[in-house]
Structures are given as C-alpha cells and as structure tokens.
C-alpha cells in the first residue's frame, strides 16, 4: 500500500495527456497494479495520439521507477477510456489492414503460435518449436504474449528480472540458447489476470519494441489462447510472417481450430499449418503407441480446411514432466522420439517460412 501511495505521489508530478492536468487528476489513469516490488500502470489515451504521448508514457515510467522499493515498472497506453467500460469495437477487416503492422528491428520472421482455446498445449508446442528451430541453426527468440497466464517463467525455470540496458531497453533473458521475454518476468501472475483487452496489446507492443532482441531469424510468439479482441488486435498489428495453429484431435474436427484459422485469414496473416498435439498416447513403461482418437483424421481435416499439416505430437508423460521441470523435452532429450517429433515440426515450419520469403505478405489490399 505504501508503495502505491508513493507511486501516485510521483505520478501527480507528471502531466497527463492534455499536457497540464497531472496524471493522477486526469481520467486517463485507469489502472495502477502493485504486486510486491512490481508496478504495472495503464493510461487510457486516444489511439490516434499514442505516438505523441510516448514521451508521457516514458516520463510516467521513469517517475514510477524512481520510487524507493520499486523493482520494475511497466506503463502501458490503452485505448480503453472508461475503467470497466466495454472494449472499443474492432474496426472491420479493411480498416484493420490499413493499420501499421509493427515490425521488430533485426528480426527476420515473427511467427504466432495460436490455439482456438486454452489447454491444448499451445505454450508447450511454442517452446519446443522454438528450441527445435534453434537446434536447426537459427537464432531464435520467444515472446510469451499470453499475459493472462504467462507460462514461460515455468517452462524455462526463469525467475530473475530482465536487466535494463543503457538505452533504456530491456535485455531479454536467455535459456537453452533462446532469448526469452514474458510479462511473467515483469509482474506477478495474479496482477496479469486483471488486465483488460486493450492493455494486453499495449504490454505486448512494449515487449516487442522495448526489448533488445538483437538479430534473430525468428521470434516465436506464444499467443493468448482463443480468438477474442486481444488476439485479433495482436494478429493485425504485429508484422507476422505466419501463424501455427495448435489443436488437439477432438478440436480439429470441431469449431475451435477453424475459428483460429479464420481469425488470421481475416487479417491477412498466412497460416503456416496445423499441429496436432496430444495426437496419440505412448505408454511410458512399454513404449506402445495407442491411437486413442484414431489415426489420420487430423491430416484429412487439415486438408479439408485447406491448410498444411505440420505433424503430430504424442501425449507423453515426458513432455509434461520436462516442461514442469523447466527444461522442455527438446532441450532435455533432443534425440529421443519426442525431441525428434518437435525437430520435424520445426523443420516444416522453417521450410514454410523460407518458402514464403522474408517479408510478411498481407493479402488484404489497401484502399
Ligand atoms: P496451453 O498453452 O494451450 O494452455 P499448455 O502448453 O500450458 O497449454 O499445456 C497444458 C498442459 O498440458 C501442461 O501441463 C502441459 O505440460 C501439458 N501438455 C501439453 N502438451 C502435452 C503433450 N504433448 N504431452 C503431455 N502433456 C502435454
């Protein structure tokens, strides 16, 4: 509580969006979340003025960081004016395409790993895909954009905070040869869950722009699960080379994966393909493979949906255990059968990216 009071006191010295009214007296200050020594703040602004108000954002962040006892500060600009008000309506596809897609300097490809719903193994797939791409010789980063339930701290067993460079950008953490960034490195999980849609994009934008990713062949983005406004905004405002959709066998035949695919298609992001996770079961004691849901259906479904089938990953104890232990299977046992399944997935994703060229190719025509 004491920290929050100090934070508000410092913010009262920072002029708000109109340039005169202190932030604390303006209606723009919509959220101040303090968790331990981490502070996250949202300032609601007119999206058209976001660029002009960047100095204000930086001033607010510097003010918060100067409060004794504050370890890290994250100030985001949101377009959600009224606290608790409904998120602004999304513009139609044409208007969306006219928005600038955010590239990341030095990063050749940005790939989204997405799912139609939570719990299908999206994060597990994203981290092992990233490790597989790194093993293929690429320079790889992973951005955990799942601000509602960041999993990268657990998957990579990273608990330290990213350092601040002299140019004020954050240095990504590193593990198993990957550069890694997650909202979970900056705020506690319980703070992240109170964030509303517009704040999500603002935080992700910052993790793309204010992190020194360096030269990368690919940045793998672990998307928030589902196909709501936050996901759509992310898909339309980041310069994605393509998307990998993760599905379980049951969902492939159902609506969820299709919803994920159509979301990317709506905003002109190429679908690199579908991965079938928890595809079959491998008995940990005898190694026997059981095709619990039958076999071959996923490939047929992918073909029916007109997208590439990137492969199947078994439901295996070793995959969950290694993830929980902070050394995902591709790092723990790259030459084992599961490690090889992810290596094959990575090879297909790499080939799809190389075939598509280096520049993202939005299919929607500007008006
Ligand atoms: P999501 O990101 O879609 O919510 P997670 O990647 O967090 O899903 O996975 C949910 C749970 O399922 C985790 O406990 C994870 O370890 C486990 N899991 C994911 N894929 C597999 C797999 N192929 N085999 C065994 N467990 C898996």
mmCIF file of C-alpha atoms and ligand atoms in Angstrom:
data_model
loop_
_atom_site.group_PDB
_atom_site.id
_atom_site.type_symbol
_atom_site.label_atom_id
_atom_site.label_comp_id
_atom_site.label_asym_id
_atom_site.label_seq_id
_atom_site.Cartn_x
_atom_site.Cartn_y
_atom_site.Cartn_z
ATOM 1 C CA UNK A 1 0.000 0.000 0.000
ATOM 2 C CA UNK A 2 2.817 2.373 0.914
ATOM 3 C CA UNK A 3 4.403 1.849 -2.495
ATOM 4 C CA UNK A 4 1.127 2.613 -4.238
ATOM 5 C CA UNK A 5 0.831 5.916 -2.346
ATOM 6 C CA UNK A 6 4.396 6.845 -3.310
ATOM 7 C CA UNK A 7 3.709 5.883 -6.923
ATOM 8 C CA UNK A 8 0.608 8.081 -7.028
ATOM 9 C CA UNK A 9 2.530 10.946 -5.422
ATOM 10 C CA UNK A 10 5.226 10.758 -8.094
ATOM 11 C CA UNK A 11 2.660 10.464 -10.867
ATOM 12 C CA UNK A 12 0.989 13.651 -9.654
ATOM 13 C CA UNK A 13 4.097 15.474 -10.903
ATOM 14 C CA UNK A 14 3.697 14.048 -14.428
ATOM 15 C CA UNK A 15 1.371 15.976 -16.759
ATOM 16 C CA UNK A 16 -1.360 13.810 -18.295
ATOM 17 C CA UNK A 17 -2.448 13.573 -21.943
ATOM 18 C CA UNK A 18 -3.628 17.227 -22.122
ATOM 19 C CA UNK A 19 -0.110 18.359 -21.151
ATOM 20 C CA UNK A 20 -1.169 20.190 -17.979
ATOM 21 C CA UNK A 21 -3.537 18.216 -15.767
ATOM 22 C CA UNK A 22 -1.483 15.901 -13.553
ATOM 23 C CA UNK A 23 -1.882 12.233 -14.490
ATOM 24 C CA UNK A 24 -3.432 11.471 -11.123
ATOM 25 C CA UNK A 25 -6.085 14.131 -11.637
ATOM 26 C CA UNK A 26 -6.857 13.122 -15.207
ATOM 27 C CA UNK A 27 -9.391 10.455 -16.071
ATOM 28 C CA UNK A 28 -6.728 8.795 -18.209
ATOM 29 C CA UNK A 29 -5.030 6.982 -15.353
ATOM 30 C CA UNK A 30 -7.121 3.846 -15.367
ATOM 31 C CA UNK A 31 -5.148 1.212 -13.560
ATOM 32 C CA UNK A 32 -2.308 1.005 -11.027
ATOM 33 C CA UNK A 33 -1.419 -2.541 -10.020
ATOM 34 C CA UNK A 34 1.260 -3.102 -7.375
ATOM 35 C CA UNK A 35 2.465 -6.646 -6.724
ATOM 36 C CA UNK A 36 5.425 -6.835 -4.396
ATOM 37 C CA UNK A 37 8.014 -4.511 -5.922
ATOM 38 C CA UNK A 38 6.497 -4.649 -9.409
ATOM 39 C CA UNK A 39 4.225 -1.877 -10.645
ATOM 40 C CA UNK A 40 2.011 -2.006 -13.722
ATOM 41 C CA UNK A 41 0.067 1.023 -14.870
ATOM 42 C CA UNK A 42 -2.408 1.696 -17.667
ATOM 43 C CA UNK A 43 -3.067 5.134 -19.134
ATOM 44 C CA UNK A 44 -6.119 5.369 -21.385
ATOM 45 C CA UNK A 45 -5.468 7.513 -24.457
ATOM 46 C CA UNK A 46 -6.935 8.260 -27.855
ATOM 47 C CA UNK A 47 -5.222 5.656 -30.104
ATOM 48 C CA UNK A 48 -4.551 8.364 -32.712
ATOM 49 C CA UNK A 49 -2.350 10.191 -30.182
ATOM 50 C CA UNK A 50 -0.448 7.140 -28.942
ATOM 51 C CA UNK A 51 2.756 8.114 -30.731
ATOM 52 C CA UNK A 52 2.654 11.725 -29.482
ATOM 53 C CA UNK A 53 2.043 10.555 -25.948
ATOM 54 C CA UNK A 54 5.004 8.177 -25.871
ATOM 55 C CA UNK A 55 7.151 10.781 -24.001
ATOM 56 C CA UNK A 56 4.390 10.995 -21.365
ATOM 57 C CA UNK A 57 4.444 7.222 -21.033
ATOM 58 C CA UNK A 58 8.214 7.255 -20.612
ATOM 59 C CA UNK A 59 8.042 10.074 -18.065
ATOM 60 C CA UNK A 60 5.473 8.133 -16.060
ATOM 61 C CA UNK A 61 7.595 5.013 -16.193
ATOM 62 C CA UNK A 62 10.699 6.896 -15.067
ATOM 63 C CA UNK A 63 8.715 8.503 -12.224
ATOM 64 C CA UNK A 64 7.460 5.139 -11.007
ATOM 65 C CA UNK A 65 10.860 3.524 -11.311
ATOM 66 C CA UNK A 66 12.313 6.272 -9.110
ATOM 67 C CA UNK A 67 10.056 5.321 -6.197
ATOM 68 C CA UNK A 68 12.142 3.647 -3.480
ATOM 69 C CA UNK A 69 11.234 -0.036 -3.245
ATOM 70 C CA UNK A 70 10.016 -0.334 -6.837
ATOM 71 C CA UNK A 71 11.867 -3.074 -8.690
ATOM 72 C CA UNK A 72 10.237 -2.865 -12.100
ATOM 73 C CA UNK A 73 7.722 -0.566 -13.734
ATOM 74 C CA UNK A 74 5.570 -1.207 -16.774
ATOM 75 C CA UNK A 75 3.477 1.687 -18.068
ATOM 76 C CA UNK A 76 1.186 0.944 -20.994
ATOM 77 C CA UNK A 77 -1.040 3.153 -23.125
ATOM 78 C CA UNK A 78 -4.503 1.752 -23.703
ATOM 79 C CA UNK A 79 -7.408 2.921 -25.791
ATOM 80 C CA UNK A 80 -9.939 1.834 -23.214
ATOM 81 C CA UNK A 81 -11.267 5.155 -21.934
ATOM 82 C CA UNK A 82 -13.625 4.265 -19.146
ATOM 83 C CA UNK A 83 -12.401 1.892 -16.472
ATOM 84 C CA UNK A 84 -14.710 -1.113 -16.678
ATOM 85 C CA UNK A 85 -16.292 0.086 -19.919
ATOM 86 C CA UNK A 86 -16.717 -2.336 -22.791
ATOM 87 C CA UNK A 87 -13.682 -2.689 -25.056
ATOM 88 C CA UNK A 88 -13.872 -0.493 -28.129
ATOM 89 C CA UNK A 89 -15.436 -2.143 -31.158
ATOM 90 C CA UNK A 90 -12.958 -3.650 -33.542
ATOM 91 C CA UNK A 91 -12.771 -1.946 -36.918
ATOM 92 C CA UNK A 92 -13.722 -4.017 -39.981
ATOM 93 C CA UNK A 93 -11.059 -6.003 -41.871
ATOM 94 C CA UNK A 94 -10.354 -3.224 -44.363
ATOM 95 C CA UNK A 95 -9.660 -0.663 -41.663
ATOM 96 C CA UNK A 96 -7.525 -3.205 -39.834
ATOM 97 C CA UNK A 97 -5.291 -3.772 -42.845
ATOM 98 C CA UNK A 98 -4.680 -0.063 -43.115
ATOM 99 C CA UNK A 99 -3.094 -0.041 -39.650
ATOM 100 C CA UNK A 100 0.665 -0.237 -39.476
ATOM 101 C CA UNK A 101 1.950 -3.659 -38.596
ATOM 102 C CA UNK A 102 4.694 -3.455 -36.049
ATOM 103 C CA UNK A 103 7.971 -4.962 -37.269
ATOM 104 C CA UNK A 104 10.771 -5.697 -34.833
ATOM 105 C CA UNK A 105 14.139 -4.367 -35.886
ATOM 106 C CA UNK A 106 16.662 -7.108 -36.623
ATOM 107 C CA UNK A 107 14.026 -9.854 -36.558
ATOM 108 C CA UNK A 108 13.525 -11.650 -39.885
ATOM 109 C CA UNK A 109 10.354 -13.627 -39.128
ATOM 110 C CA UNK A 110 7.707 -13.334 -36.434
ATOM 111 C CA UNK A 111 5.610 -16.467 -36.041
ATOM 112 C CA UNK A 112 2.477 -16.681 -33.903
ATOM 113 C CA UNK A 113 1.652 -19.937 -32.161
ATOM 114 C CA UNK A 114 -2.075 -19.894 -31.510
ATOM 115 C CA UNK A 115 -4.984 -22.056 -30.456
ATOM 116 C CA UNK A 116 -8.727 -21.728 -30.640
ATOM 117 C CA UNK A 117 -8.962 -22.306 -26.884
ATOM 118 C CA UNK A 118 -6.815 -22.834 -23.781
ATOM 119 C CA UNK A 119 -5.290 -26.066 -22.544
ATOM 120 C CA UNK A 120 -4.468 -27.696 -25.879
ATOM 121 C CA UNK A 121 -0.702 -27.428 -25.341
ATOM 122 C CA UNK A 122 -0.039 -24.177 -27.202
ATOM 123 C CA UNK A 123 2.726 -22.991 -24.853
ATOM 124 C CA UNK A 124 4.350 -26.428 -24.738
ATOM 125 C CA UNK A 125 4.331 -26.508 -28.537
ATOM 126 C CA UNK A 126 5.637 -22.935 -28.814
ATOM 127 C CA UNK A 127 8.651 -23.501 -26.572
ATOM 128 C CA UNK A 128 9.600 -26.837 -28.128
ATOM 129 C CA UNK A 129 9.136 -25.413 -31.612
ATOM 130 C CA UNK A 130 11.410 -22.504 -30.656
ATOM 131 C CA UNK A 131 14.023 -24.908 -29.300
ATOM 132 C CA UNK A 132 13.725 -27.066 -32.423
ATOM 133 C CA UNK A 133 14.257 -24.021 -34.649
ATOM 134 C CA UNK A 134 17.308 -23.055 -32.565
ATOM 135 C CA UNK A 135 18.678 -26.591 -32.912
ATOM 136 C CA UNK A 136 18.335 -26.219 -36.691
ATOM 137 C CA UNK A 137 20.860 -23.382 -36.522
ATOM 138 C CA UNK A 138 18.532 -20.379 -36.407
ATOM 139 C CA UNK A 139 18.834 -17.525 -33.922
ATOM 140 C CA UNK A 140 15.566 -17.698 -32.023
ATOM 141 C CA UNK A 141 13.610 -15.618 -29.532
ATOM 142 C CA UNK A 142 10.369 -16.464 -27.762
ATOM 143 C CA UNK A 143 7.830 -13.910 -26.606
ATOM 144 C CA UNK A 144 5.210 -15.108 -24.180
ATOM 145 C CA UNK A 145 2.269 -12.924 -25.196
ATOM 146 C CA UNK A 146 -0.112 -14.905 -23.021
ATOM 147 C CA UNK A 147 -0.443 -12.143 -20.456
ATOM 148 C CA UNK A 148 -3.458 -13.842 -18.880
ATOM 149 C CA UNK A 149 -1.427 -16.912 -17.948
ATOM 150 C CA UNK A 150 2.263 -16.468 -18.704
ATOM 151 C CA UNK A 151 3.967 -19.865 -18.774
ATOM 152 C CA UNK A 152 7.495 -19.042 -19.910
ATOM 153 C CA UNK A 153 8.875 -18.465 -16.389
ATOM 154 C CA UNK A 154 7.855 -22.041 -15.502
ATOM 155 C CA UNK A 155 8.775 -23.637 -18.839
ATOM 156 C CA UNK A 156 12.286 -22.193 -18.736
ATOM 157 C CA UNK A 157 12.599 -22.022 -14.960
ATOM 158 C CA UNK A 158 13.419 -18.308 -15.145
ATOM 159 C CA UNK A 159 12.792 -16.230 -12.079
ATOM 160 C CA UNK A 160 15.159 -13.305 -12.451
ATOM 161 C CA UNK A 161 14.060 -9.943 -13.786
ATOM 162 C CA UNK A 162 15.243 -8.638 -17.174
ATOM 163 C CA UNK A 163 18.047 -6.101 -16.849
ATOM 164 C CA UNK A 164 17.816 -2.559 -18.145
ATOM 165 C CA UNK A 165 20.324 -1.504 -20.816
ATOM 166 C CA UNK A 166 21.890 1.983 -21.008
ATOM 167 C CA UNK A 167 19.500 2.805 -23.876
ATOM 168 C CA UNK A 168 16.584 2.021 -21.500
ATOM 169 C CA UNK A 169 15.566 -1.107 -23.371
ATOM 170 C CA UNK A 170 15.140 -4.371 -21.507
ATOM 171 C CA UNK A 171 17.585 -7.210 -22.079
ATOM 172 C CA UNK A 172 15.719 -10.459 -22.777
ATOM 173 C CA UNK A 173 16.506 -13.386 -20.513
ATOM 174 C CA UNK A 174 18.354 -16.319 -22.064
ATOM 175 C CA UNK A 175 17.869 -20.071 -21.660
ATOM 176 C CA UNK A 176 18.929 -23.050 -23.791
ATOM 177 C CA UNK A 177 20.198 -20.648 -26.448
ATOM 178 C CA UNK A 178 16.854 -18.803 -26.713
ATOM 179 C CA UNK A 179 16.183 -15.162 -25.958
ATOM 180 C CA UNK A 180 13.034 -15.013 -23.885
ATOM 181 C CA UNK A 181 10.585 -12.363 -22.733
ATOM 182 C CA UNK A 182 7.369 -12.747 -20.779
ATOM 183 C CA UNK A 183 5.052 -10.478 -18.873
ATOM 184 C CA UNK A 184 5.616 -13.073 -16.148
ATOM 185 C CA UNK A 185 9.183 -11.742 -15.768
ATOM 186 C CA UNK A 186 7.778 -8.286 -15.012
ATOM 187 C CA UNK A 187 4.601 -8.707 -12.996
ATOM 188 C CA UNK A 188 3.214 -11.462 -10.829
ATOM 189 C CA UNK A 189 0.687 -13.766 -12.464
ATOM 190 C CA UNK A 190 -2.160 -12.566 -10.296
ATOM 191 C CA UNK A 191 -1.504 -8.999 -11.440
ATOM 192 C CA UNK A 192 -1.597 -10.030 -15.076
ATOM 193 C CA UNK A 193 -5.047 -11.572 -14.882
ATOM 194 C CA UNK A 194 -6.768 -8.290 -14.012
ATOM 195 C CA UNK A 195 -5.635 -6.767 -17.311
ATOM 196 C CA UNK A 196 -8.277 -5.963 -19.855
ATOM 197 C CA UNK A 197 -8.048 -6.444 -23.629
ATOM 198 C CA UNK A 198 -6.593 -3.092 -24.715
ATOM 199 C CA UNK A 199 -3.901 -3.258 -22.028
ATOM 200 C CA UNK A 200 -2.812 -6.610 -23.357
ATOM 201 C CA UNK A 201 -1.803 -5.241 -26.740
ATOM 202 C CA UNK A 202 -0.136 -2.275 -25.176
ATOM 203 C CA UNK A 203 2.022 -4.508 -22.977
ATOM 204 C CA UNK A 204 2.880 -6.767 -25.911
ATOM 205 C CA UNK A 205 3.775 -3.793 -28.067
ATOM 206 C CA UNK A 206 6.220 -2.763 -25.370
ATOM 207 C CA UNK A 207 7.724 -6.226 -25.166
ATOM 208 C CA UNK A 208 8.284 -6.139 -28.919
ATOM 209 C CA UNK A 209 9.589 -2.594 -29.125
ATOM 210 C CA UNK A 210 11.386 -2.017 -25.842
ATOM 211 C CA UNK A 211 13.268 -5.311 -25.656
ATOM 212 C CA UNK A 212 16.735 -5.632 -27.189
ATOM 213 C CA UNK A 213 16.023 -8.778 -29.207
ATOM 214 C CA UNK A 214 19.104 -8.271 -31.395
ATOM 215 C CA UNK A 215 19.451 -10.131 -34.694
ATOM 216 C CA UNK A 216 17.029 -13.044 -34.868
ATOM 217 C CA UNK A 217 15.987 -15.383 -37.648
ATOM 218 C CA UNK A 218 12.683 -15.940 -35.943
ATOM 219 C CA UNK A 219 10.723 -14.667 -32.966
ATOM 220 C CA UNK A 220 8.122 -17.197 -31.817
ATOM 221 C CA UNK A 221 5.109 -15.516 -30.204
ATOM 222 C CA UNK A 222 3.095 -17.636 -27.790
ATOM 223 C CA UNK A 223 -0.333 -16.039 -28.293
ATOM 224 C CA UNK A 224 -3.004 -15.667 -25.628
ATOM 225 C CA UNK A 225 -5.413 -18.625 -26.087
ATOM 226 C CA UNK A 226 -8.621 -18.109 -28.016
ATOM 227 C CA UNK A 227 -9.799 -15.718 -30.678
ATOM 228 C CA UNK A 228 -11.070 -12.641 -28.822
ATOM 229 C CA UNK A 229 -10.317 -8.969 -29.330
ATOM 230 C CA UNK A 230 -6.834 -9.126 -27.761
ATOM 231 C CA UNK A 231 -5.777 -11.929 -30.113
ATOM 232 C CA UNK A 232 -7.277 -10.215 -33.127
ATOM 233 C CA UNK A 233 -5.567 -6.932 -32.283
ATOM 234 C CA UNK A 234 -2.252 -8.731 -31.886
ATOM 235 C CA UNK A 235 -2.678 -10.615 -35.171
ATOM 236 C CA UNK A 236 -3.441 -7.436 -37.044
ATOM 237 C CA UNK A 237 -0.849 -5.138 -35.525
ATOM 238 C CA UNK A 238 2.306 -7.248 -35.392
ATOM 239 C CA UNK A 239 4.197 -7.934 -38.624
ATOM 240 C CA UNK A 240 3.608 -11.688 -38.516
ATOM 241 C CA UNK A 241 5.183 -13.875 -41.199
ATOM 242 C CA UNK A 242 2.664 -16.559 -40.391
ATOM 243 C CA UNK A 243 0.749 -18.494 -37.763
ATOM 244 C CA UNK A 244 0.953 -22.047 -36.458
ATOM 245 C CA UNK A 245 -2.354 -23.298 -35.052
ATOM 246 C CA UNK A 246 -2.209 -25.920 -32.307
ATOM 247 C CA UNK A 247 -5.141 -28.255 -31.888
ATOM 248 C CA UNK A 248 -5.996 -31.499 -30.173
ATOM 249 C CA UNK A 249 -7.508 -34.259 -32.321
ATOM 250 C CA UNK A 250 -11.031 -33.742 -30.987
ATOM 251 C CA UNK A 251 -10.989 -29.997 -31.644
ATOM 252 C CA UNK A 252 -9.699 -30.297 -35.169
ATOM 253 C CA UNK A 253 -12.975 -31.777 -36.278
ATOM 254 C CA UNK A 254 -14.803 -29.136 -34.214
ATOM 255 C CA UNK A 255 -15.038 -25.418 -34.408
ATOM 256 C CA UNK A 256 -12.124 -24.094 -32.300
ATOM 257 C CA UNK A 257 -9.182 -24.642 -34.622
ATOM 258 C CA UNK A 258 -11.203 -23.351 -37.543
ATOM 259 C CA UNK A 259 -12.013 -20.196 -35.615
ATOM 260 C CA UNK A 260 -8.281 -19.681 -35.031
ATOM 261 C CA UNK A 261 -7.536 -20.157 -38.699
ATOM 262 C CA UNK A 262 -10.229 -17.799 -39.884
ATOM 263 C CA UNK A 263 -9.098 -15.100 -37.441
ATOM 264 C CA UNK A 264 -5.640 -14.987 -39.079
ATOM 265 C CA UNK A 265 -7.095 -15.229 -42.547
ATOM 266 C CA UNK A 266 -9.371 -12.280 -41.856
ATOM 267 C CA UNK A 267 -6.368 -10.076 -41.173
ATOM 268 C CA UNK A 268 -4.209 -11.472 -43.980
ATOM 269 C CA UNK A 269 -1.711 -13.485 -41.913
ATOM 270 C CA UNK A 270 -0.675 -16.690 -43.737
ATOM 271 C CA UNK A 271 -1.398 -19.930 -41.892
ATOM 272 C CA UNK A 272 1.828 -21.967 -41.848
ATOM 273 C CA UNK A 273 -0.143 -25.022 -40.789
ATOM 274 C CA UNK A 274 -1.800 -27.034 -38.030
ATOM 275 C CA UNK A 275 -0.025 -29.083 -35.364
ATOM 276 C CA UNK A 276 -1.970 -31.893 -33.787
ATOM 277 C CA UNK A 277 -0.968 -32.066 -30.121
ATOM 278 C CA UNK A 278 -1.758 -34.966 -27.778
ATOM 279 C CA UNK A 279 -2.292 -36.843 -31.013
ATOM 280 C CA UNK A 280 -1.692 -40.349 -29.694
ATOM 281 C CA UNK A 281 -0.559 -41.896 -26.435
ATOM 282 C CA UNK A 282 2.793 -43.556 -25.840
ATOM 283 C CA UNK A 283 2.840 -45.920 -22.876
ATOM 284 C CA UNK A 284 5.736 -44.773 -20.657
ATOM 285 C CA UNK A 285 6.545 -48.319 -19.499
ATOM 286 C CA UNK A 286 6.326 -50.349 -22.702
ATOM 287 C CA UNK A 287 6.592 -47.623 -25.382
ATOM 288 C CA UNK A 288 3.494 -48.913 -27.195
ATOM 289 C CA UNK A 289 1.649 -46.342 -29.245
ATOM 290 C CA UNK A 290 -2.125 -46.105 -28.767
ATOM 291 C CA UNK A 291 -4.168 -44.150 -31.295
ATOM 292 C CA UNK A 292 -6.768 -43.089 -28.759
ATOM 293 C CA UNK A 293 -8.613 -40.898 -31.230
ATOM 294 C CA UNK A 294 -7.944 -42.961 -34.346
ATOM 295 C CA UNK A 295 -5.227 -42.005 -36.791
ATOM 296 C CA UNK A 296 -5.002 -39.886 -39.907
ATOM 297 C CA UNK A 297 -8.083 -37.798 -39.186
ATOM 298 C CA UNK A 298 -6.093 -34.670 -38.395
ATOM 299 C CA UNK A 299 -4.235 -34.713 -41.666
ATOM 300 C CA UNK A 300 -7.504 -35.166 -43.529
ATOM 301 C CA UNK A 301 -9.122 -32.354 -41.537
ATOM 302 C CA UNK A 302 -6.200 -30.035 -42.282
ATOM 303 C CA UNK A 303 -6.512 -30.810 -45.967
ATOM 304 C CA UNK A 304 -10.226 -30.203 -45.826
ATOM 305 C CA UNK A 305 -9.555 -26.808 -44.217
ATOM 306 C CA UNK A 306 -7.011 -26.087 -46.945
ATOM 307 C CA UNK A 307 -4.003 -25.721 -44.620
ATOM 308 C CA UNK A 308 -0.700 -27.550 -44.294
ATOM 309 C CA UNK A 309 -0.489 -30.372 -41.742
ATOM 310 C CA UNK A 310 2.695 -29.767 -39.750
ATOM 311 C CA UNK A 311 2.706 -33.012 -37.820
ATOM 312 C CA UNK A 312 1.564 -34.757 -34.720
ATOM 313 C CA UNK A 313 2.958 -34.657 -31.199
ATOM 314 C CA UNK A 314 2.091 -37.524 -28.834
ATOM 315 C CA UNK A 315 0.501 -37.223 -25.419
ATOM 316 C CA UNK A 316 3.501 -38.244 -23.334
ATOM 317 C CA UNK A 317 4.397 -38.021 -19.677
ATOM 318 C CA UNK A 318 7.960 -36.996 -20.553
ATOM 319 C CA UNK A 319 6.686 -33.911 -22.415
ATOM 320 C CA UNK A 320 4.741 -32.662 -19.412
ATOM 321 C CA UNK A 321 7.382 -33.594 -16.847
ATOM 322 C CA UNK A 322 10.245 -31.899 -18.665
ATOM 323 C CA UNK A 323 8.142 -28.758 -19.169
ATOM 324 C CA UNK A 324 7.228 -28.631 -15.499
ATOM 325 C CA UNK A 325 10.893 -29.078 -14.594
ATOM 326 C CA UNK A 326 11.945 -26.054 -16.660
ATOM 327 C CA UNK A 327 13.877 -27.982 -19.327
ATOM 328 C CA UNK A 328 11.461 -28.715 -22.177
ATOM 329 C CA UNK A 329 11.871 -32.044 -23.957
ATOM 330 C CA UNK A 330 13.767 -30.636 -26.960
ATOM 331 C CA UNK A 331 16.409 -29.284 -24.565
ATOM 332 C CA UNK A 332 16.322 -32.299 -22.246
ATOM 333 C CA UNK A 333 16.329 -35.080 -24.836
ATOM 334 C CA UNK A 334 16.688 -33.749 -28.383
ATOM 335 C CA UNK A 335 17.463 -37.152 -29.913
ATOM 336 C CA UNK A 336 14.623 -39.020 -28.173
ATOM 337 C CA UNK A 337 11.431 -39.817 -30.094
ATOM 338 C CA UNK A 338 9.553 -36.768 -28.769
ATOM 339 C CA UNK A 339 12.503 -34.455 -29.350
ATOM 340 C CA UNK A 340 12.621 -35.725 -32.924
ATOM 341 C CA UNK A 341 8.872 -35.142 -33.383
ATOM 342 C CA UNK A 342 9.414 -31.465 -32.491
ATOM 343 C CA UNK A 343 12.522 -31.297 -34.693
ATOM 344 C CA UNK A 344 10.394 -32.482 -37.621
ATOM 345 C CA UNK A 345 7.783 -29.838 -36.773
ATOM 346 C CA UNK A 346 10.486 -27.158 -36.631
ATOM 347 C CA UNK A 347 11.883 -28.266 -39.996
ATOM 348 C CA UNK A 348 8.429 -27.945 -41.615
ATOM 349 C CA UNK A 349 7.836 -24.514 -40.080
ATOM 350 C CA UNK A 350 11.275 -23.348 -41.204
ATOM 351 C CA UNK A 351 10.646 -24.642 -44.721
ATOM 352 C CA UNK A 352 7.248 -22.904 -44.816
ATOM 353 C CA UNK A 353 8.853 -19.626 -43.724
ATOM 354 C CA UNK A 354 11.675 -19.917 -46.222
ATOM 355 C CA UNK A 355 9.212 -20.710 -48.998
ATOM 356 C CA UNK A 356 7.201 -17.620 -48.074
ATOM 357 C CA UNK A 357 10.267 -15.351 -48.324
ATOM 358 C CA UNK A 358 11.449 -12.890 -45.720
ATOM 359 C CA UNK A 359 8.776 -10.237 -45.996
ATOM 360 C CA UNK A 360 5.342 -10.680 -44.460
ATOM 361 C CA UNK A 361 2.757 -10.859 -47.236
ATOM 362 C CA UNK A 362 -0.554 -9.392 -46.140
ATOM 363 C CA UNK A 363 -3.208 -10.477 -48.576
ATOM 364 C CA UNK A 364 -5.706 -7.714 -47.856
ATOM 365 C CA UNK A 365 -5.426 -4.866 -50.330
ATOM 366 C CA UNK A 366 -5.126 -1.291 -49.060
ATOM 367 C CA UNK A 367 -7.900 1.030 -50.134
HETATM 368 P P1 LIG B 1 -1.961 -24.043 -23.397
HETATM 369 O O1 LIG B 1 -0.804 -23.131 -23.649
HETATM 370 O O2 LIG B 1 -2.677 -24.420 -24.658
HETATM 371 O O3 LIG B 1 -2.897 -23.568 -22.348
HETATM 372 P P2 LIG B 1 -0.018 -25.793 -22.149
HETATM 373 O O4 LIG B 1 1.076 -25.850 -23.141
HETATM 374 O O5 LIG B 1 0.171 -24.943 -20.948
HETATM 375 O O6 LIG B 1 -1.395 -25.430 -22.873
HETATM 376 O O7 LIG B 1 -0.350 -27.299 -21.763
HETATM 377 C C1 LIG B 1 -1.353 -27.645 -20.810
HETATM 378 C C2 LIG B 1 -0.866 -28.842 -20.002
HETATM 379 O O8 LIG B 1 -0.729 -29.969 -20.860
HETATM 380 C C3 LIG B 1 0.501 -28.624 -19.385
HETATM 381 O O9 LIG B 1 0.535 -29.264 -18.126
HETATM 382 C C4 LIG B 1 1.453 -29.322 -20.349
HETATM 383 O O10 LIG B 1 2.631 -29.801 -19.703
HETATM 384 C C5 LIG B 1 0.610 -30.478 -20.832
HETATM 385 N N1 LIG B 1 0.930 -30.898 -22.201
HETATM 386 C C6 LIG B 1 0.955 -30.130 -23.323
HETATM 387 N N2 LIG B 1 1.279 -30.861 -24.407
HETATM 388 C C7 LIG B 1 1.496 -32.136 -23.952
HETATM 389 C C8 LIG B 1 1.874 -33.371 -24.569
HETATM 390 N N3 LIG B 1 2.072 -33.464 -25.891
HETATM 391 N N4 LIG B 1 2.015 -34.450 -23.770
HETATM 392 C C9 LIG B 1 1.794 -34.367 -22.421
HETATM 393 N N5 LIG B 1 1.426 -33.257 -21.790
HETATM 394 C C10 LIG B 1 1.280 -32.151 -22.543
#
